[in-house]
Short mmCIF file of C-alpha atoms in Angstrom, two decimals:
data_model
loop_
_atom_site.label_atom_id
_atom_site.label_comp_id
_atom_site.label_asym_id
_atom_site.label_seq_id
_atom_site.Cartn_x
_atom_site.Cartn_y
_atom_site.Cartn_z
CA MET A 1 -34.02 -53.68 10.92
CA LYS A 2 -35.41 -51.82 7.94
CA TYR A 3 -33.92 -54.26 5.51
CA ILE A 4 -35.19 -57.24 7.48
CA ALA A 5 -38.71 -55.83 7.51
CA ILE A 6 -38.54 -55.27 3.75
CA ILE A 7 -37.40 -58.82 3.14
CA LEU A 8 -40.23 -60.18 5.36
CA LEU A 9 -42.81 -58.07 3.51
CA VAL A 10 -41.53 -59.23 0.16
CA ALA A 11 -41.65 -62.85 1.29
CA LEU A 12 -45.15 -62.39 2.62
CA GLY A 13 -46.24 -60.79 -0.68
CA ILE A 14 -44.80 -63.73 -2.64
CA TYR A 15 -46.49 -66.21 -0.35
CA LEU A 16 -49.84 -64.47 -0.67
CA TYR A 17 -49.42 -64.16 -4.46
CA LYS A 18 -48.73 -67.85 -4.82
CA ARG A 19 -51.59 -68.79 -2.56
CA ALA A 20 -53.98 -66.55 -4.50
CA LYS A 21 -52.74 -68.06 -7.75
CA ARG A 22 -53.24 -71.57 -6.46
CA LEU A 23 -56.81 -70.80 -5.35
CA ALA A 24 -57.55 -69.28 -8.75
CA GLU A 25 -56.22 -72.44 -10.45
CA ASP A 26 -58.37 -74.61 -8.21
CA GLU A 27 -61.44 -72.59 -9.05
CA GLN A 28 -60.65 -72.83 -12.76
CA GLU A 29 -60.36 -76.63 -12.51
CA GLN A 30 -63.63 -76.87 -10.71
CA SER A 31 -65.37 -74.71 -13.34
CA SER A 32 -64.07 -76.98 -16.13
CA MET A 33 -65.63 -80.19 -14.60
CA PRO A 34 -68.86 -81.76 -16.18
CA ALA A 35 -72.16 -80.20 -15.27
CA GLU A 36 -73.40 -83.40 -13.70
CA LYS A 37 -70.55 -83.28 -11.19
CA GLU A 38 -71.24 -79.68 -10.41
CA ILE A 39 -74.83 -80.62 -9.60
CA PHE A 40 -73.93 -83.45 -7.33
CA ASP A 41 -70.73 -81.86 -5.92
CA GLU A 42 -72.06 -78.28 -5.52
CA PRO A 43 -70.38 -76.72 -2.55
CA LYS A 44 -72.32 -75.32 0.30
CA ALA A 45 -73.18 -71.63 0.37
CA ASP A 46 -71.47 -71.14 3.69
CA ASP A 47 -68.23 -72.65 2.36
CA THR A 48 -68.33 -70.42 -0.76
CA GLN A 49 -68.90 -67.24 1.26
CA GLU A 50 -66.02 -68.15 3.54
CA THR A 51 -63.72 -68.77 0.61
CA ASP A 52 -64.65 -65.41 -0.98
CA ALA A 53 -64.01 -63.57 2.34
CA ASN A 54 -60.62 -65.20 2.71
CA SER A 55 -59.68 -64.31 -0.85
CA ALA A 56 -60.70 -60.66 -0.36
CA GLN A 57 -58.76 -60.46 2.89
CA GLU A 58 -55.68 -61.97 1.28
CA ALA A 59 -55.94 -59.47 -1.62
CA ARG A 60 -56.11 -56.54 0.79
CA ILE A 61 -53.06 -57.80 2.69
CA SER A 62 -51.18 -58.20 -0.60
CA ASP A 63 -52.05 -54.62 -1.69
CA ALA A 64 -51.01 -53.22 1.67
CA ALA A 65 -47.68 -55.09 1.54
CA THR A 66 -47.04 -53.87 -2.02
CA ALA A 67 -47.78 -50.24 -1.04
CA GLU A 68 -45.47 -50.43 1.96
CA ILE A 69 -42.72 -51.87 -0.23
CA ARG A 70 -43.13 -48.95 -2.69
CA VAL A 71 -42.98 -46.38 0.16
CA ASP A 72 -39.83 -47.98 1.58
CA SER A 73 -38.29 -48.07 -1.89
CA LYS A 74 -38.92 -44.36 -2.38
CA ALA A 75 -37.47 -43.61 1.05
CA GLU A 76 -34.33 -45.58 0.07
CA ASP A 77 -34.06 -43.59 -3.19
CA VAL A 78 -34.26 -40.30 -1.29
CA ASP A 79 -31.61 -41.42 1.20
CA THR A 80 -29.43 -42.61 -1.63
CA ALA A 81 -29.64 -39.27 -3.50
CA LYS A 82 -28.70 -37.26 -0.39
CA PRO A 83 -24.96 -36.66 -0.05
CA VAL A 84 -23.45 -39.05 2.53
CA ASP A 85 -20.36 -37.02 3.37
CA ASP A 86 -21.49 -34.13 5.54
CA GLY A 87 -17.94 -32.81 5.55
CA LEU A 88 -18.25 -31.63 1.93
CA THR A 89 -19.61 -28.13 1.39
CA PHE A 90 -20.70 -26.66 -1.90
CA GLU A 91 -20.37 -22.96 -2.49
CA THR A 92 -22.90 -21.23 -4.69
CA LYS A 93 -22.07 -18.70 -7.33
CA ASP A 94 -23.45 -15.88 -5.14
CA SER A 95 -21.23 -16.83 -2.18
CA LEU A 96 -18.18 -16.86 -4.45
CA GLU A 97 -19.03 -13.43 -5.79
CA VAL A 98 -19.44 -12.10 -2.24
CA LYS A 99 -16.06 -13.49 -1.28
CA GLU A 100 -14.45 -11.89 -4.29
CA ASP A 101 -16.03 -8.54 -3.35
CA LEU A 102 -14.77 -8.82 0.25
CA ALA A 103 -11.25 -9.72 -0.85
CA PRO A 104 -8.95 -6.75 -0.31
CA SER A 105 -8.05 -5.13 -3.55
CA GLU A 106 -4.42 -4.47 -4.34
CA PRO A 107 -3.48 -0.82 -3.92
CA GLU A 108 -3.27 0.94 -7.22
CA VAL A 109 0.25 1.98 -8.02
CA LYS A 110 0.32 5.53 -9.14
CA PRO A 111 3.21 6.64 -11.31
CA GLU A 112 5.43 9.15 -9.66
CA PRO A 113 5.16 12.52 -11.25
CA ALA A 114 8.15 13.49 -13.26
CA GLU A 115 10.26 16.19 -11.64
CA ASP A 116 9.70 19.41 -13.39
CA GLU A 117 12.65 21.52 -14.30
CA PRO A 118 13.07 24.48 -11.96
CA LYS A 119 11.14 27.44 -13.20
CA VAL A 120 12.85 30.77 -13.43
CA ALA A 121 10.82 33.80 -12.47
CA ARG A 122 10.79 36.43 -15.20
CA VAL A 123 10.68 40.16 -14.66
CA ALA A 124 7.40 41.53 -15.90
CA VAL A 125 7.40 44.32 -18.48
CA THR A 126 6.19 47.53 -16.90
CA ASP A 127 6.35 51.20 -17.66
CA GLU A 128 10.08 51.75 -17.89
CA SER A 129 9.99 55.04 -19.77
CA TRP A 130 11.87 56.65 -16.85
CA ALA A 131 14.84 54.18 -17.21
CA ASN A 132 18.11 55.41 -18.70
CA GLU A 133 19.79 53.84 -21.70
CA LYS A 134 22.01 51.44 -19.74
CA LEU A 135 19.13 49.97 -17.74
CA THR A 136 17.01 49.65 -20.89
CA LEU A 137 19.78 47.84 -22.78
CA ALA A 138 20.44 45.49 -19.83
CA LEU A 139 16.76 44.58 -19.56
CA SER A 140 16.56 44.03 -23.36
CA GLU A 141 19.53 41.64 -23.15
CA TYR A 142 17.88 39.77 -20.25
CA ARG A 143 14.52 39.42 -22.02
CA GLY A 144 15.83 38.70 -25.51
CA THR A 145 17.43 35.26 -24.82
CA SER A 146 16.57 31.87 -23.41
CA ASP A 147 20.14 31.11 -22.36
CA ASN A 148 20.43 31.42 -18.58
CA THR A 149 24.05 32.56 -18.63
CA ILE A 150 23.25 35.46 -21.00
CA LYS A 151 20.09 36.27 -19.00
CA HIS A 152 22.25 36.40 -15.87
CA VAL A 153 24.61 38.91 -17.44
CA GLY A 154 21.70 41.11 -18.56
CA LEU A 155 19.97 41.03 -15.19
CA LEU A 156 23.20 41.60 -13.30
CA GLY A 157 23.79 44.72 -15.44
CA ALA A 158 20.27 46.04 -14.65
CA ILE A 159 20.85 45.58 -10.92
CA ALA A 160 24.23 47.27 -11.09
CA GLU A 161 22.72 50.32 -12.84
CA CYS A 162 19.92 50.56 -10.26
CA TYR A 163 22.61 50.32 -7.55
CA LYS A 164 24.53 53.25 -9.11
CA GLN A 165 21.35 55.34 -9.42
CA ARG A 166 19.90 54.30 -6.00
CA LYS A 167 19.75 57.90 -4.83
CA GLN A 168 16.72 58.15 -7.10
CA THR A 169 13.69 56.43 -5.63
CA GLN A 170 12.52 54.75 -8.90
CA TYR A 171 15.89 53.07 -9.44
CA LYS A 172 16.23 52.05 -5.81
CA GLU A 173 12.80 50.47 -5.63
CA TYR A 174 13.01 48.86 -9.05
CA GLY A 175 16.42 47.36 -8.28
CA ALA A 176 15.19 46.02 -4.91
CA ALA A 177 12.20 44.45 -6.71
CA LEU A 178 14.56 42.46 -8.96
CA SER A 179 15.80 40.43 -5.91
CA PRO A 180 13.49 37.34 -6.25
CA TYR A 181 14.10 37.12 -10.02
CA TYR A 182 17.87 37.21 -9.59
CA LEU A 183 17.82 34.55 -6.86
CA SER A 184 15.63 32.31 -9.07
CA LEU A 185 17.95 32.69 -12.05
CA PHE A 186 21.14 32.28 -10.03
CA ALA A 187 19.88 28.96 -8.63
CA VAL A 188 19.69 27.37 -12.12
CA LEU A 189 23.13 28.35 -13.30
CA GLU A 190 25.50 25.47 -14.05
CA SER A 191 28.00 26.36 -11.33
CA PRO A 192 26.67 29.15 -9.13
CA SER A 193 29.64 29.10 -6.79
CA SER A 194 31.97 30.04 -9.64
CA HIS A 195 30.33 33.44 -9.98
CA LYS A 196 31.10 36.50 -7.95
CA GLY A 197 28.82 37.82 -5.26
CA ILE A 198 28.52 41.31 -6.71
CA GLY A 199 24.82 40.88 -7.50
CA PHE A 200 24.00 39.76 -3.96
CA MET A 201 25.95 42.73 -2.57
CA HIS A 202 24.02 45.23 -4.72
CA LEU A 203 20.67 43.69 -3.87
CA SER A 204 21.30 43.65 -0.14
CA THR A 205 22.20 47.36 -0.24
CA LEU A 206 19.09 48.26 -2.30
CA LEU A 207 16.81 46.26 0.02
CA ASN A 208 18.43 47.80 3.08
CA ASP A 209 17.95 51.30 1.69
CA CYS A 210 14.29 50.53 1.01
CA GLY A 211 13.88 49.43 4.66
CA ASP A 212 13.29 45.73 3.78
CA PHE A 213 15.86 44.51 6.30
CA ALA A 214 14.55 40.91 6.47
CA SER A 215 14.88 40.42 2.72
CA ALA A 216 18.34 42.03 2.74
CA ILE A 217 19.51 39.55 5.43
CA ASP A 218 18.03 36.60 3.44
CA VAL A 219 20.03 37.70 0.39
CA CYS A 220 23.21 37.73 2.41
CA ARG A 221 22.52 34.31 3.82
CA LYS A 222 21.95 32.90 0.34
CA ALA A 223 25.29 34.31 -0.69
CA ILE A 224 26.92 32.58 2.26
CA GLU A 225 25.30 29.23 1.23
CA TYR A 226 26.89 29.62 -2.23
CA ASP A 227 30.21 30.48 -0.54
CA LEU A 228 30.35 33.86 -2.29
CA SER A 229 32.30 36.98 -1.28
CA ASP A 230 31.27 40.65 -1.42
CA GLY A 231 34.88 41.78 -1.78
CA THR A 232 35.17 43.04 1.80
CA VAL A 233 37.17 41.73 4.72
CA THR A 234 34.15 40.80 6.83
CA GLY A 235 32.21 39.36 3.90
CA PHE A 236 28.47 38.81 3.91
CA GLU A 237 28.58 37.90 7.61
CA GLY A 238 29.75 41.42 8.46
CA ARG A 239 27.12 42.82 6.07
CA ILE A 240 24.36 41.02 8.03
CA ILE A 241 25.62 42.65 11.24
CA ARG A 242 25.51 46.10 9.67
CA ILE A 243 22.00 45.51 8.30
CA GLU A 244 20.79 44.43 11.78
CA LYS A 245 22.24 47.63 13.26
CA ALA A 246 20.46 49.69 10.60
CA LYS A 247 17.24 47.87 11.46
CA ALA A 248 17.63 48.53 15.18
CA LYS A 249 18.40 52.18 14.50
CA SER A 250 15.24 52.56 12.36
CA LEU A 251 13.11 51.30 15.23
CA LYS A 252 14.28 54.01 17.67
#
């Protein structure tokens, strides 16, 4: 219907334009005639006024039709510029940035920490002026090397000397205090099970004599894990039983 109305308005405008043009031509022809004819053929005032009124009315109709055609043309231009396909959506830059922010970020892969080499606890240097020559030499051998095998020999000699002198309180307590250092060093030896269990036997006795029964039992259990022997028939299992009896006796 819109297009039909536009066509009709255009046709009406053309018709009015041609009619106005024809009237203008007629007036021009009349003005070019001889003066005598104008005098004798002068139109009546009423006819002239009617003609002018009709011309003004036709001009107004033509202007209105032209304005309506322009408005309809602008409306068509607006409709043409508007996207026809409502199914298409356009995302702005801001919406894309929001989507990127909401997207789950990939978990950061953290490198696994490298396994540190087992640390060996070292016996601290204290006032050892009371120690005899054998204990002093053994401790010097232990502290003067970085080789774990040589360190083991030196520390084992220090424990053995404290075991021999365990009747003296300083030796007994010092030897018992060497227990965690010996266990730490023994664990890093190349083949712990190939060694004898003499060090574990001496330490369990020193700890038992100091009244530290729980630590003495732990030392025996460690020796059993390494499949070591204390040189007796009952082994470290029998030693644990004897330590538990000594513990029970101390509680009475």
